[in-house]
Amino acid sequence: MTAHINTSHSTHKLDLRDVSKRYLRRTIVSDFSYRFAPGLTLLTGPSGVGKTTLLRLIATAERPSSGAILWDSIPIGRRPQRLRAVLGYAPQVVTLPEDLTARAFLAYVAALKGLVSRAAERQALYLAERLGVADSLDLPIAGWSGGMRRRLVSLQALLGAPKLLVFDEPTAELDIETATRVEALILERAADAIVVMTTHLPERLAGTATTLRIGALV
């Protein structure tokens, strides 16, 4: 693990204690313990070692088979809502509502997050401009390219300035210029949040993040 200087102003902390995830007889994550500090943490390691599963556990998309996840020293357990209230999650694979415009989809996400509609709309437009998709917000998502959809998934995660952000390969399918835009927004949020991320190009962010290498499957 390579640590770098943390300049975050956040005081939150996320602890995973002896967390394991098993499917039938296969163990995907085994006795994983780590305290995620404010700032950006990159999960690295060979394909198939459980990085995506670990992100899903952190994002409460799945429950661990054993162990505990704590937010600010309080176990999440059977009440994940406490963590979800401060969470932004951008999975690598997601089904988007094809018939909605991106603007309507973002308004729906903002409502789920309990955000004030006018403020959320302004923030969504700002993020869309930063990501280069503002001109397409009123088009149905069915007409969006794969790269545009990837940016939309990151955008919805960033809405509301969450204190915990989880990104699974947010720059996949993106050209270098667009990937740089996404990374810039992620780094800005890392100044005031815990950000956990996987990326196929970790060297692009190595100087601005803590790198945590996940070992082989057990």
PDB file of C-alpha atoms in Angstrom, residues 102-197:
ATOM      1  CA  ALA A 102     -31.142  12.686 -18.720  1.00  0.00           C
ATOM      2  CA  ARG A 103     -32.596  15.791 -17.057  1.00  0.00           C
ATOM      3  CA  ALA A 104     -35.627  13.855 -15.824  1.00  0.00           C
ATOM      4  CA  PHE A 105     -33.421  11.000 -14.625  1.00  0.00           C
ATOM      5  CA  LEU A 106     -31.210  13.379 -12.650  1.00  0.00           C
ATOM      6  CA  ALA A 107     -34.279  15.044 -11.132  1.00  0.00           C
ATOM      7  CA  TYR A 108     -35.454  11.595 -10.036  1.00  0.00           C
ATOM      8  CA  VAL A 109     -32.057  10.796  -8.472  1.00  0.00           C
ATOM      9  CA  ALA A 110     -32.064  14.172  -6.712  1.00  0.00           C
ATOM     10  CA  ALA A 111     -35.514  13.444  -5.274  1.00  0.00           C
ATOM     11  CA  LEU A 112     -34.324  10.058  -3.992  1.00  0.00           C
ATOM     12  CA  LYS A 113     -31.432  11.831  -2.282  1.00  0.00           C
ATOM     13  CA  GLY A 114     -33.807  14.341  -0.712  1.00  0.00           C
ATOM     14  CA  LEU A 115     -32.208  17.306  -2.447  1.00  0.00           C
ATOM     15  CA  VAL A 116     -33.947  20.649  -2.985  1.00  0.00           C
ATOM     16  CA  SER A 117     -35.099  20.530  -6.595  1.00  0.00           C
ATOM     17  CA  ARG A 118     -33.904  23.967  -7.755  1.00  0.00           C
ATOM     18  CA  ALA A 119     -30.489  23.617  -6.151  1.00  0.00           C
ATOM     19  CA  ALA A 120     -30.146  20.072  -7.496  1.00  0.00           C
ATOM     20  CA  GLU A 121     -31.064  21.237 -10.991  1.00  0.00           C
ATOM     21  CA  ARG A 122     -28.398  23.945 -10.879  1.00  0.00           C
ATOM     22  CA  GLN A 123     -25.815  21.480  -9.621  1.00  0.00           C
ATOM     23  CA  ALA A 124     -26.765  18.911 -12.262  1.00  0.00           C
ATOM     24  CA  LEU A 125     -26.334  21.515 -14.991  1.00  0.00           C
ATOM     25  CA  TYR A 126     -22.970  22.584 -13.581  1.00  0.00           C
ATOM     26  CA  LEU A 127     -21.739  18.981 -13.456  1.00  0.00           C
ATOM     27  CA  ALA A 128     -23.110  18.288 -16.948  1.00  0.00           C
ATOM     28  CA  GLU A 129     -21.213  21.279 -18.294  1.00  0.00           C
ATOM     29  CA  ARG A 130     -18.021  20.107 -16.608  1.00  0.00           C
ATOM     30  CA  LEU A 131     -18.492  16.656 -18.134  1.00  0.00           C
ATOM     31  CA  GLY A 132     -19.414  17.926 -21.587  1.00  0.00           C
ATOM     32  CA  VAL A 133     -22.974  16.558 -21.748  1.00  0.00           C
ATOM     33  CA  ALA A 134     -25.048  19.672 -20.967  1.00  0.00           C
ATOM     34  CA  ASP A 135     -26.284  19.962 -24.558  1.00  0.00           C
ATOM     35  CA  SER A 136     -27.786  16.456 -24.376  1.00  0.00           C
ATOM     36  CA  LEU A 137     -29.706  16.690 -21.085  1.00  0.00           C
ATOM     37  CA  ASP A 138     -33.086  16.907 -22.829  1.00  0.00           C
ATOM     38  CA  LEU A 139     -32.443  13.898 -25.070  1.00  0.00           C
ATOM     39  CA  PRO A 140     -33.763  10.450 -24.099  1.00  0.00           C
ATOM     40  CA  ILE A 141     -31.037   8.310 -22.566  1.00  0.00           C
ATOM     41  CA  ALA A 142     -31.753   5.733 -25.286  1.00  0.00           C
ATOM     42  CA  GLY A 143     -29.895   8.017 -27.692  1.00  0.00           C
ATOM     43  CA  TRP A 144     -26.820   8.459 -25.504  1.00  0.00           C
ATOM     44  CA  SER A 145     -23.541   6.759 -26.432  1.00  0.00           C
ATOM     45  CA  GLY A 146     -21.720   4.410 -24.069  1.00  0.00           C
ATOM     46  CA  GLY A 147     -19.229   7.101 -23.087  1.00  0.00           C
ATOM     47  CA  MET A 148     -22.005   9.625 -22.416  1.00  0.00           C
ATOM     48  CA  ARG A 149     -23.830   7.096 -20.243  1.00  0.00           C
ATOM     49  CA  ARG A 150     -20.654   6.482 -18.267  1.00  0.00           C
ATOM     50  CA  ARG A 151     -20.428  10.216 -17.572  1.00  0.00           C
ATOM     51  CA  LEU A 152     -24.101  10.319 -16.586  1.00  0.00           C
ATOM     52  CA  VAL A 153     -23.552   7.551 -14.030  1.00  0.00           C
ATOM     53  CA  SER A 154     -20.695   9.536 -12.475  1.00  0.00           C
ATOM     54  CA  LEU A 155     -22.796  12.707 -12.553  1.00  0.00           C
ATOM     55  CA  GLN A 156     -25.683  11.180 -10.613  1.00  0.00           C
ATOM     56  CA  ALA A 157     -23.253   9.877  -7.994  1.00  0.00           C
ATOM     57  CA  LEU A 158     -21.825  13.360  -7.483  1.00  0.00           C
ATOM     58  CA  LEU A 159     -25.207  15.032  -6.994  1.00  0.00           C
ATOM     59  CA  GLY A 160     -25.633  16.439  -3.504  1.00  0.00           C
ATOM     60  CA  ALA A 161     -21.914  16.453  -2.666  1.00  0.00           C
ATOM     61  CA  PRO A 162     -21.949  13.077  -0.837  1.00  0.00           C
ATOM     62  CA  LYS A 163     -19.543  12.446   2.028  1.00  0.00           C
ATOM     63  CA  LEU A 164     -18.865   8.904   0.739  1.00  0.00           C
ATOM     64  CA  LEU A 165     -18.343   8.260  -2.969  1.00  0.00           C
ATOM     65  CA  VAL A 166     -17.841   4.852  -4.563  1.00  0.00           C
ATOM     66  CA  PHE A 167     -16.737   4.641  -8.216  1.00  0.00           C
ATOM     67  CA  ASP A 168     -16.207   1.412 -10.152  1.00  0.00           C
ATOM     68  CA  GLU A 169     -14.149   2.135 -13.300  1.00  0.00           C
ATOM     69  CA  PRO A 170     -15.685   5.585 -13.915  1.00  0.00           C
ATOM     70  CA  THR A 171     -13.393   6.334 -16.865  1.00  0.00           C
ATOM     71  CA  ALA A 172     -13.958   3.079 -18.769  1.00  0.00           C
ATOM     72  CA  GLU A 173     -14.942   3.753 -22.412  1.00  0.00           C
ATOM     73  CA  LEU A 174     -13.794   7.370 -22.154  1.00  0.00           C
ATOM     74  CA  ASP A 175     -11.100   9.118 -24.172  1.00  0.00           C
ATOM     75  CA  ILE A 176      -8.230  10.749 -22.312  1.00  0.00           C
ATOM     76  CA  GLU A 177      -9.705  14.254 -22.397  1.00  0.00           C
ATOM     77  CA  THR A 178     -13.073  13.132 -21.049  1.00  0.00           C
ATOM     78  CA  ALA A 179     -11.464  10.846 -18.466  1.00  0.00           C
ATOM     79  CA  THR A 180      -9.491  13.840 -17.221  1.00  0.00           C
ATOM     80  CA  ARG A 181     -12.736  15.777 -16.712  1.00  0.00           C
ATOM     81  CA  VAL A 182     -14.226  12.953 -14.653  1.00  0.00           C
ATOM     82  CA  GLU A 183     -11.064  12.537 -12.603  1.00  0.00           C
ATOM     83  CA  ALA A 184     -10.915  16.282 -11.905  1.00  0.00           C
ATOM     84  CA  LEU A 185     -14.420  16.246 -10.405  1.00  0.00           C
ATOM     85  CA  ILE A 186     -13.607  13.168  -8.335  1.00  0.00           C
ATOM     86  CA  LEU A 187     -10.454  14.773  -6.976  1.00  0.00           C
ATOM     87  CA  GLU A 188     -12.374  17.930  -6.079  1.00  0.00           C
ATOM     88  CA  ARG A 189     -14.862  15.907  -4.024  1.00  0.00           C
ATOM     89  CA  ALA A 190     -12.008  13.981  -2.399  1.00  0.00           C
ATOM     90  CA  ALA A 191     -11.020  17.247  -0.706  1.00  0.00           C
ATOM     91  CA  ASP A 192     -14.133  16.946   1.466  1.00  0.00           C
ATOM     92  CA  ALA A 193     -15.189  13.297   1.281  1.00  0.00           C
ATOM     93  CA  ILE A 194     -14.101   9.676   1.414  1.00  0.00           C
ATOM     94  CA  VAL A 195     -13.763   8.443  -2.169  1.00  0.00           C
ATOM     95  CA  VAL A 196     -13.132   4.766  -2.982  1.00  0.00           C
ATOM     96  CA  MET A 197     -12.485   3.931  -6.620  1.00  0.00           C
TER      97      MET A 197
END
